[in-house]
Tab-separated table of C-alpha atoms in Angstrom:
chain	number	residue	atom	x	y	z
A	1	MET	CA	101.862	96.243	98.785
A	2	ILE	CA	101.829	99.546	100.668
A	3	GLY	CA	104.326	98.573	103.373
A	4	GLY	CA	107.399	96.331	103.419
A	5	GLY	CA	107.285	94.519	106.777
A	6	GLY	CA	106.657	90.851	107.428
A	7	VAL	CA	103.000	90.946	106.393
A	8	GLY	CA	103.688	92.578	103.025
A	9	GLN	CA	106.635	90.314	102.337
A	10	THR	CA	104.605	87.191	103.179
A	11	LEU	CA	101.545	88.164	101.142
A	12	GLY	CA	103.786	89.388	98.323
A	13	ALA	CA	105.786	86.156	98.206
A	14	ALA	CA	102.604	84.059	98.117
A	15	LEU	CA	101.187	86.127	95.258
A	16	ARG	CA	104.504	85.955	93.373
A	17	ALA	CA	104.428	82.159	93.774
A	18	GLN	CA	101.056	82.241	91.980
A	19	GLY	CA	102.650	84.161	89.125
A	20	HIS	CA	101.396	87.649	89.956
A	21	ASP	CA	103.610	90.684	89.452
A	22	VAL	CA	104.167	92.251	92.882
A	23	VAL	CA	105.573	95.650	93.843
A	24	ILE	CA	106.264	96.433	97.489
A	25	GLY	CA	106.092	100.140	98.224
A	26	VAL	CA	107.998	101.736	101.094
A	27	ARG	CA	108.573	105.282	102.275
A	28	ASP	CA	112.256	105.236	101.385
A	29	PRO	CA	113.203	102.812	98.593
A	30	SER	CA	116.890	103.828	98.556
A	31	PRO	CA	119.438	101.001	98.126
A	32	ALA	CA	120.767	101.641	101.654
A	33	GLU	CA	117.290	101.259	103.124
A	34	LEU	CA	116.504	98.101	101.122
A	35	ALA	CA	119.663	96.484	102.511
A	36	LYS	CA	118.447	96.873	106.128
A	37	ALA	CA	116.460	94.259	108.054
A	38	ARG	CA	112.798	95.290	108.449
A	39	SER	CA	110.891	94.819	111.695
A	40	ASN	CA	110.299	91.068	111.965
A	41	ALA	CA	111.416	90.551	108.389
A	42	GLN	CA	114.397	90.275	106.083
A	43	PRO	CA	115.845	93.163	104.015
A	44	LEU	CA	113.672	93.994	101.016
A	45	ALA	CA	116.649	93.489	98.690
A	46	ASP	CA	116.683	89.847	99.788
A	47	TRP	CA	112.910	89.572	99.355
A	48	ALA	CA	113.180	90.913	95.806
A	49	ALA	CA	116.041	88.549	94.936
A	50	GLN	CA	114.166	85.538	96.329
A	51	THR	CA	110.763	86.243	94.832
A	52	GLY	CA	111.483	88.204	91.678
A	53	GLY	CA	109.194	90.935	93.014
A	54	ARG	CA	110.020	94.638	92.809
A	55	VAL	CA	110.403	97.344	95.436
A	56	GLY	CA	109.624	101.018	94.961
A	57	SER	CA	108.011	104.027	96.574
A	58	PHE	CA	104.476	104.021	97.992
A	59	ALA	CA	103.364	105.914	94.867
A	60	GLU	CA	105.112	103.507	92.478
A	61	ALA	CA	103.495	100.492	94.158
A	62	ALA	CA	100.056	102.133	94.119
A	63	ALA	CA	100.412	103.096	90.446
A	64	ALA	CA	101.591	99.606	89.446
A	65	GLY	CA	98.950	97.587	91.292
A	66	ASP	CA	95.593	96.415	90.029
A	67	LEU	CA	94.925	95.342	93.581
A	68	ILE	CA	96.426	97.207	96.552
A	69	PHE	CA	97.191	95.779	100.014
A	70	ASN	CA	97.576	98.144	102.955
A	71	VAL	CA	100.138	96.343	105.100
A	72	THR	CA	101.497	99.311	107.043
A	73	GLN	CA	101.365	99.720	110.823
A	74	GLY	CA	97.792	100.910	111.307
A	75	GLN	CA	98.600	104.175	113.050
A	76	HIS	CA	100.606	105.215	109.964
A	77	SER	CA	98.284	103.849	107.279
A	78	LEU	CA	96.476	107.078	106.401
A	79	ALA	CA	99.778	108.920	105.942
A	80	ALA	CA	101.227	106.099	103.831
A	81	LEU	CA	98.131	105.995	101.617
A	82	ALA	CA	98.242	109.780	101.234
A	83	ALA	CA	101.852	109.414	100.083
A	84	ALA	CA	100.743	106.654	97.705
A	85	GLY	CA	98.380	109.210	96.224
A	86	ALA	CA	94.622	109.227	95.624
A	87	ALA	CA	95.187	109.406	91.850
A	88	ASN	CA	97.328	106.263	91.911
A	89	LEU	CA	94.800	104.443	94.099
A	90	GLY	CA	91.911	105.541	91.867
A	91	GLY	CA	88.907	103.230	92.106
A	92	LYS	CA	91.017	100.136	92.795
A	93	VAL	CA	90.294	97.454	95.355
A	94	LEU	CA	92.312	98.090	98.519
A	95	VAL	CA	92.647	95.184	100.950
A	96	ASP	CA	93.155	96.714	104.369
A	97	VAL	CA	95.192	94.243	106.423
A	98	ALA	CA	96.359	96.784	109.015
A	99	ASN	CA	95.351	97.223	112.642
A	100	PRO	CA	95.561	100.549	114.516
A	101	LEU	CA	97.482	99.120	117.470
A	102	ASP	CA	99.098	101.461	119.955
A	103	PHE	CA	102.242	99.957	121.554
A	104	SER	CA	103.189	103.172	123.382
A	105	ARG	CA	102.359	101.627	126.770
A	106	GLY	CA	104.112	98.341	126.009
A	107	MET	CA	102.360	94.986	125.923
A	108	PRO	CA	99.572	94.338	125.410
A	109	PRO	CA	98.900	96.901	122.688
A	110	PHE	CA	95.465	98.510	122.495
A	111	LEU	CA	93.421	100.018	119.677
A	112	ASP	CA	94.202	103.683	118.987
A	113	PRO	CA	91.157	105.562	120.342
A	114	ALA	CA	91.148	107.847	117.282
A	115	LEU	CA	90.732	104.816	115.005
A	116	SER	CA	88.432	102.583	117.084
A	117	GLY	CA	85.253	102.728	119.189
A	118	PRO	CA	82.619	104.335	116.946
A	119	THR	CA	84.903	104.002	113.898
A	120	SER	CA	87.737	101.832	112.565
A	121	LEU	CA	90.879	102.220	110.499
A	122	ALA	CA	89.163	100.751	107.448
A	123	GLU	CA	86.269	103.199	107.727
A	124	GLU	CA	88.662	106.146	108.024
A	125	ILE	CA	90.530	104.922	104.921
A	126	GLN	CA	87.212	104.600	103.070
A	127	LYS	CA	86.256	108.155	104.131
A	128	ALA	CA	89.640	109.580	103.102
A	129	PHE	CA	89.608	107.791	99.721
A	130	PRO	CA	85.926	107.527	98.784
A	131	GLN	CA	86.590	106.125	95.302
A	132	VAL	CA	88.771	103.274	96.539
A	133	ARG	CA	86.900	100.014	97.172
A	134	VAL	CA	88.150	99.105	100.654
A	135	VAL	CA	87.860	95.500	101.846
A	136	LYS	CA	88.940	94.678	105.377
A	137	ALA	CA	90.502	91.201	105.397
A	138	PHE	CA	93.414	89.089	106.670
A	139	ASN	CA	93.893	91.378	109.714
A	140	THR	CA	92.983	88.865	112.428
A	141	ILE	CA	95.684	86.213	111.961
A	142	ALA	CA	99.473	85.887	111.818
A	143	ALA	CA	101.093	86.508	108.418
A	144	PRO	CA	102.052	82.855	107.766
A	145	VAL	CA	98.430	81.819	108.430
A	146	MET	CA	97.069	84.450	106.022
A	147	VAL	CA	98.587	82.583	103.072
A	148	ASN	CA	98.433	79.075	104.574
A	149	PRO	CA	95.424	78.508	106.841
A	150	GLY	CA	96.373	74.836	107.097
A	151	LEU	CA	99.115	75.845	109.556
A	152	ILE	CA	96.246	75.719	112.065
A	153	PRO	CA	94.461	72.366	111.708
A	154	GLY	CA	90.681	72.204	111.791
A	155	ASP	CA	88.026	74.680	110.756
A	156	HIS	CA	88.669	78.349	111.450
A	157	ASP	CA	87.509	81.526	109.808
A	158	LEU	CA	88.638	84.533	107.813
A	159	PHE	CA	86.548	87.678	108.243
A	160	ILE	CA	85.896	90.166	105.453
A	161	ALA	CA	83.944	93.424	105.368
A	162	GLY	CA	83.435	96.124	102.768
A	163	ASN	CA	80.872	98.220	100.906
A	164	ASP	CA	81.477	96.781	97.418
A	165	ALA	CA	80.226	93.229	96.796
A	166	GLY	CA	82.394	92.770	93.699
A	167	ALA	CA	85.510	93.848	95.576
A	168	LYS	CA	84.711	91.416	98.388
A	169	ALA	CA	84.240	88.595	95.870
A	170	GLU	CA	87.687	89.373	94.395
A	171	VAL	CA	89.314	89.273	97.820
A	172	ALA	CA	87.445	86.095	98.784
A	173	ALA	CA	88.759	84.448	95.602
A	174	ILE	CA	92.340	85.331	96.600
A	175	ALA	CA	91.679	83.944	100.082
A	176	ARG	CA	90.371	80.709	98.576
A	177	SER	CA	93.504	80.510	96.412
A	178	PHE	CA	95.493	80.506	99.673
A	179	GLY	CA	93.338	77.639	101.015
A	180	TRP	CA	90.699	79.497	103.043
A	181	GLU	CA	87.352	77.717	103.216
A	182	GLY	CA	85.603	79.474	106.098
A	183	ILE	CA	85.101	83.057	104.897
A	184	VAL	CA	82.687	85.073	107.054
A	185	ASP	CA	81.254	88.185	105.390
A	186	LEU	CA	80.515	90.790	108.068
A	187	GLY	CA	78.669	93.127	105.711
A	188	ASP	CA	79.649	96.704	104.968
A	189	ILE	CA	82.886	98.405	106.010
A	190	VAL	CA	81.469	99.093	109.501
A	191	GLY	CA	82.147	95.375	110.045
A	192	ALA	CA	85.838	96.318	110.224
A	193	ARG	CA	85.192	97.573	113.777
A	194	ALA	CA	84.395	93.992	114.720
A	195	THR	CA	87.524	92.461	113.219
A	196	GLU	CA	89.979	95.158	114.322
A	197	SER	CA	88.515	94.598	117.806
A	198	LEU	CA	89.663	90.969	117.637
A	199	LEU	CA	93.297	91.985	118.034
A	200	PRO	CA	93.206	92.162	121.849
A	201	ILE	CA	92.018	88.568	122.144
A	202	TRP	CA	94.331	87.353	119.401
A	203	VAL	CA	97.337	88.886	121.174
A	204	ARG	CA	96.106	87.504	124.502
A	205	LEU	CA	95.666	83.981	123.117
A	206	TRP	CA	99.198	84.245	121.712
A	207	MET	CA	100.596	85.474	125.049
A	208	THR	CA	98.795	82.868	127.164
A	209	GLY	CA	99.105	79.996	124.672
A	210	GLY	CA	102.658	80.602	123.505
A	211	SER	CA	102.029	80.606	119.746
A	212	PRO	CA	100.667	83.073	117.201
A	213	LEU	CA	99.215	80.108	115.304
A	214	VAL	CA	95.752	80.608	116.763
A	215	ASN	CA	92.474	81.684	115.218
A	216	LEU	CA	88.736	81.648	115.872
A	217	ARG	CA	85.795	79.730	114.429
A	218	VAL	CA	82.278	81.144	114.374
A	219	VAL	CA	79.726	78.667	115.769
A	220	ARG	CA	76.017	79.331	115.230
A	221	SER	CA	72.814	77.649	116.322
B	1	MET	CA	73.019	89.440	141.561
B	2	ILE	CA	73.890	93.125	141.342
B	3	GLY	CA	71.376	94.076	138.650
B	4	GLY	CA	67.884	92.857	137.761
B	5	GLY	CA	67.761	92.770	133.949
B	6	GLY	CA	67.569	89.756	131.677
B	7	VAL	CA	71.096	88.548	132.440
B	8	GLY	CA	70.629	88.590	136.214
B	9	GLN	CA	67.200	86.983	135.972
B	10	THR	CA	68.511	84.216	133.688
B	11	LEU	CA	71.600	83.451	135.772
B	12	GLY	CA	69.554	83.747	138.979
B	13	ALA	CA	66.864	81.341	137.739
B	14	ALA	CA	69.482	78.771	136.688
B	15	LEU	CA	71.179	78.955	140.092
B	16	ARG	CA	67.806	78.704	141.869
B	17	ALA	CA	67.045	75.587	139.817
B	18	GLN	CA	70.241	74.100	141.253
B	19	GLY	CA	68.976	74.814	144.764
B	20	HIS	CA	71.041	77.931	145.522
B	21	ASP	CA	69.536	80.817	147.447
B	22	VAL	CA	69.541	83.856	145.125
B	23	VAL	CA	69.000	87.533	145.875
B	24	ILE	CA	68.699	90.005	143.025
B	25	GLY	CA	69.742	93.506	144.041
B	26	VAL	CA	68.399	96.604	142.310
B	27	ARG	CA	68.716	100.331	142.875
B	28	ASP	CA	65.068	100.724	143.870
B	29	PRO	CA	63.459	97.578	145.309
B	30	SER	CA	60.083	99.271	146.019
B	31	PRO	CA	56.948	97.216	145.252
B	32	ALA	CA	55.961	99.657	142.497
B	33	GLU	CA	59.346	99.218	140.816
B	34	LEU	CA	59.295	95.411	141.127
B	35	ALA	CA	55.935	95.342	139.333
B	36	LYS	CA	57.393	97.041	136.232
B	37	ALA	CA	58.858	95.195	133.233
B	38	ARG	CA	62.666	95.462	133.114
B	39	SER	CA	64.587	96.086	129.899
B	40	ASN	CA	64.327	92.823	127.925
B	41	ALA	CA	62.947	91.010	130.963
B	42	GLN	CA	59.856	90.406	133.043
B	43	PRO	CA	58.993	92.292	136.264
B	44	LEU	CA	61.122	91.170	139.191
B	45	ALA	CA	57.989	90.360	141.214
B	46	ASP	CA	57.194	87.717	138.582
B	47	TRP	CA	60.778	86.420	138.622
B	48	ALA	CA	60.626	86.047	142.432
B	49	ALA	CA	57.261	84.257	142.295
B	50	GLN	CA	58.485	81.858	139.589
B	51	THR	CA	61.865	81.026	141.054
B	52	GLY	CA	61.440	81.458	144.800
B	53	GLY	CA	64.336	83.912	144.705
B	54	ARG	CA	64.376	87.186	146.592
B	55	VAL	CA	64.753	90.802	145.513
B	56	GLY	CA	66.330	93.591	147.549
B	57	SER	CA	68.669	96.552	147.372
B	58	PHE	CA	72.185	96.391	145.890
B	59	ALA	CA	73.526	96.358	149.473
B	60	GLU	CA	71.155	93.601	150.616
B	61	ALA	CA	72.132	91.390	147.681
B	62	ALA	CA	75.848	92.005	148.255
B	63	ALA	CA	75.529	91.256	151.974
B	64	ALA	CA	73.526	88.057	151.373
B	65	GLY	CA	75.730	86.561	148.674
B	66	ASP	CA	78.681	84.222	149.067
B	67	LEU	CA	79.273	84.752	145.378
B	68	ILE	CA	78.409	88.037	143.652
B	69	PHE	CA	77.502	88.540	139.977
B	70	ASN	CA	77.822	91.996	138.430
B	71	VAL	CA	75.038	91.975	135.860
B	72	THR	CA	74.489	95.728	135.545
B	73	GLN	CA	74.923	97.764	132.358
B	74	GLY	CA	78.707	98.203	132.240
B	75	GLN	CA	78.738	101.986	132.205
B	76	HIS	CA	76.857	101.942	135.537
B	77	SER	CA	78.663	99.030	137.188
B	78	LEU	CA	81.114	101.014	139.320
B	79	ALA	CA	78.299	103.142	140.741
B	80	ALA	CA	76.131	100.080	141.435
B	81	LEU	CA	79.000	98.294	143.189
B	82	ALA	CA	79.732	101.404	145.242
B	83	ALA	CA	76.075	101.392	146.314
B	84	ALA	CA	76.398	97.682	147.130
B	85	GLY	CA	79.207	98.695	149.477
B	86	ALA	CA	82.830	97.594	149.785
B	87	ALA	CA	82.112	96.176	153.269
B	88	ASN	CA	79.309	93.963	151.912
B	89	LEU	CA	81.484	92.807	149.013
B	90	GLY	CA	84.422	92.087	151.330
B	91	GLY	CA	86.833	89.530	149.902
B	92	LYS	CA	84.115	87.641	148.017
B	93	VAL	CA	84.345	86.321	144.482
B	94	LEU	CA	82.698	88.755	142.068
B	95	VAL	CA	81.839	87.413	138.623
B	96	ASP	CA	81.878	90.397	136.286
B	97	VAL	CA	79.445	89.643	133.458
B	98	ALA	CA	79.023	93.265	132.352
B	99	ASN	CA	80.308	95.058	129.259
B	100	PRO	CA	80.956	98.814	129.093
B	101	LEU	CA	78.920	99.345	125.925
B	102	ASP	CA	78.028	102.859	124.847
B	103	PHE	CA	74.718	102.981	122.931
B	104	SER	CA	74.622	106.801	122.780
B	105	ARG	CA	75.265	106.800	119.026
B	106	GLY	CA	72.776	104.009	118.316
B	107	MET	CA	73.688	100.671	116.789
B	108	PRO	CA	76.251	99.258	116.801
B	109	PRO	CA	77.335	100.096	120.346
B	110	PHE	CA	81.031	100.622	121.050
B	111	LEU	CA	83.201	100.192	124.129
B	112	ASP	CA	83.244	103.230	126.433
B	113	PRO	CA	86.709	104.771	125.898
B	114	ALA	CA	87.071	105.367	129.656
B	115	LEU	CA	86.646	101.630	130.294
B	116	SER	CA	88.496	100.113	127.317
B	117	GLY	CA	91.732	100.475	125.323
B	118	PRO	CA	94.540	100.252	127.909
B	119	THR	CA	92.081	99.111	130.604
B	120	SER	CA	88.749	97.271	130.976
B	121	LEU	CA	85.674	97.398	133.166
B	122	ALA	CA	86.844	94.364	135.139
B	123	GLU	CA	90.242	95.952	135.819
B	124	GLU	CA	88.589	99.171	137.013
B	125	ILE	CA	86.336	97.144	139.330
B	126	GLN	CA	89.375	95.276	140.660
B	127	LYS	CA	91.186	98.607	141.259
B	128	ALA	CA	88.156	100.143	143.006
B	129	PHE	CA	87.611	97.053	145.211
B	130	PRO	CA	91.075	95.579	145.724
B	131	GLN	CA	89.908	92.947	148.240
B	132	VAL	CA	87.223	91.533	145.969
B	133	ARG	CA	88.333	88.581	143.820
B	134	VAL	CA	87.094	89.648	140.392
B	135	VAL	CA	86.612	87.009	137.695
B	136	LYS	CA	85.563	88.130	134.216
B	137	ALA	CA	83.257	85.499	132.732
B	138	PHE	CA	80.018	84.901	130.802
B	139	ASN	CA	80.237	88.357	129.145
B	140	THR	CA	80.695	87.204	125.545
B	141	ILE	CA	77.439	85.311	124.915
B	142	ALA	CA	73.675	85.810	125.113
B	143	ALA	CA	72.057	85.185	128.517
B	144	PRO	CA	70.252	81.957	127.510
B	145	VAL	CA	73.583	80.544	126.245
B	146	MET	CA	75.368	81.434	129.507
B	147	VAL	CA	73.315	78.846	131.376
B	148	ASN	CA	72.747	76.435	128.458
B	149	PRO	CA	75.663	76.293	126.006
B	150	GLY	CA	73.912	73.438	124.193
B	151	LEU	CA	71.619	76.039	122.602
B	152	ILE	CA	74.524	76.410	120.143
B	153	PRO	CA	75.462	72.955	118.857
B	154	GLY	CA	79.108	71.986	118.506
B	155	ASP	CA	82.194	73.061	120.396
B	156	HIS	CA	82.439	76.694	121.457
B	157	ASP	CA	84.210	78.431	124.276
B	158	LEU	CA	83.682	80.393	127.475
B	159	PHE	CA	86.457	82.835	128.389
B	160	ILE	CA	87.505	83.582	131.962
B	161	ALA	CA	90.141	85.900	133.409
B	162	GLY	CA	91.128	86.962	136.903
B	163	ASN	CA	93.987	87.367	139.360
B	164	ASP	CA	92.885	84.675	141.856
B	165	ALA	CA	93.245	81.043	140.744
B	166	GLY	CA	90.869	79.752	143.413
B	167	ALA	CA	88.189	82.221	142.409
B	168	LYS	CA	88.568	81.209	138.760
B	169	ALA	CA	88.239	77.537	139.716
B	170	GLU	CA	84.976	78.320	141.563
B	171	VAL	CA	83.566	80.149	138.551
B	172	ALA	CA	84.717	77.414	136.163
B	173	ALA	CA	82.878	74.861	138.337
B	174	ILE	CA	79.668	76.884	138.038
B	175	ALA	CA	80.183	77.102	134.275
B	176	ARG	CA	80.626	73.333	134.084
B	177	SER	CA	77.424	72.898	136.105
B	178	PHE	CA	75.659	74.809	133.303
B	179	GLY	CA	77.176	72.438	130.715
B	180	TRP	CA	80.270	74.349	129.586
B	181	GLU	CA	83.144	72.138	128.454
B	182	GLY	CA	85.405	74.567	126.562
B	183	ILE	CA	86.628	77.009	129.220
B	184	VAL	CA	89.551	79.170	128.065
B	185	ASP	CA	91.561	80.780	130.878
B	186	LEU	CA	93.027	84.071	129.625
B	187	GLY	CA	95.216	84.610	132.666
B	188	ASP	CA	95.043	87.600	134.996
B	189	ILE	CA	92.354	90.272	135.010
B	190	VAL	CA	94.061	92.105	132.121
B	191	GLY	CA	92.593	89.304	130.014
B	192	ALA	CA	89.223	91.027	130.470
B	193	ARG	CA	90.333	93.554	127.833
B	194	ALA	CA	90.343	90.714	125.349
B	195	THR	CA	86.856	89.426	126.159
B	196	GLU	CA	85.154	92.812	126.526
B	197	SER	CA	86.646	93.561	123.083
B	198	LEU	CA	84.692	90.609	121.668
B	199	LEU	CA	81.416	92.489	121.980
B	200	PRO	CA	81.748	94.330	118.649
B	201	ILE	CA	82.096	91.082	116.700
B	202	TRP	CA	79.418	89.332	118.729
B	203	VAL	CA	76.952	92.145	118.005
B	204	ARG	CA	78.021	92.159	114.336
B	205	LEU	CA	77.571	88.399	113.976
B	206	TRP	CA	74.115	88.788	115.535
B	207	MET	CA	73.210	91.666	113.165
B	208	THR	CA	74.489	89.947	110.023
B	209	GLY	CA	73.391	86.422	110.996
B	210	GLY	CA	70.003	87.222	112.492
B	211	SER	CA	70.409	85.411	115.811
B	212	PRO	CA	72.175	86.085	119.124
B	213	LEU	CA	72.793	82.339	119.399
B	214	VAL	CA	76.365	82.647	118.134
B	215	ASN	CA	79.710	82.135	119.805
B	216	LEU	CA	83.379	81.547	119.007
B	217	ARG	CA	85.709	78.579	119.263
B	218	VAL	CA	89.464	78.976	119.762
B	219	VAL	CA	91.449	76.876	117.255
B	220	ARG	CA	95.169	76.367	117.834
B	221	SER	CA	97.973	74.676	115.921
């Protein structure tokens, strides 16, 4: 996990519960920092004690992982991945869960213009790390729903996009292990524009409906 | 109808079939222009002959209508509505069906940065014409689906947003007359950011699925 907030802790705990070794990487893995509450999440020292997972630097997490999750705030993802190091990321599969949301004008957030429109965060990550096999996934739902889609009853969908079919199959298998049945493949990494663009309506449905336990279902003729 | 392309012709024909008087307004309503094919649509002279509707200038359509539909290309909507005239628009309900898509870099289009992010086309229309009661609606589906949601079997949703509850109720009644059952109210006009932002995934689902007959269903816990 590149990033130690609520999303990384939730995905990491679910993968630990399946028996995987998990390392959460953060910018500053000092004991003092690990004792502090994270935004919307418990201290990482508590997470490690509860799950048996480890915490280290961005570079340590990237070096340890066979599969990497980018779970940083999207406007900081490129810097965090640079700190993780291209050599440590190598040709690994990187699941990009982040969204380039700009909260500088308060609520609702909007997509950072530098990372949206005719591009997306996932595409910029793929450009910056051409050997990494980037798969955009899990970025359109709340963290608890990512690892437990049954929290929202009925059929609803998970969107994935990426250039490497094998990498997408690996990520889809993890999603199925969490209970996902509706997995919609949006093609190459350009499809990430479509799913990052879902954040405005997801936030709006949360704000107007009162719960982040909301998702979408694709309906075709 | 402010605009004479496929969307305006489809909505106009459906309203004519219900017995409403319909005027389509275009920039140049000369006979030579009305004889030409429109983008993705038949000549307006043919539309008028088939439906018994009328065609005139932007200003004539705005003056004639009790209810106004903005069905122009979104990047040109503010100019078209200015030509229609604030006095002709008055305090009427304006259904904003347009999307500010920029096709200048080819496919896929993206949202014009000047009309997205921390704003939306509908909000800019509401700011430019503060007396008009703007309702964002019908902008997230293909024209044939707007007036016949049964073209896509199963439950799927129409999104509306606007500042005036009475105006939204009027537009919801029209939607129900077309067969819409799932109508999701996203609150005030800021909700238009959420639905205009659905265009990237709608276009992507069309490109990857092969048909524009695709829509979304909101699923909540």
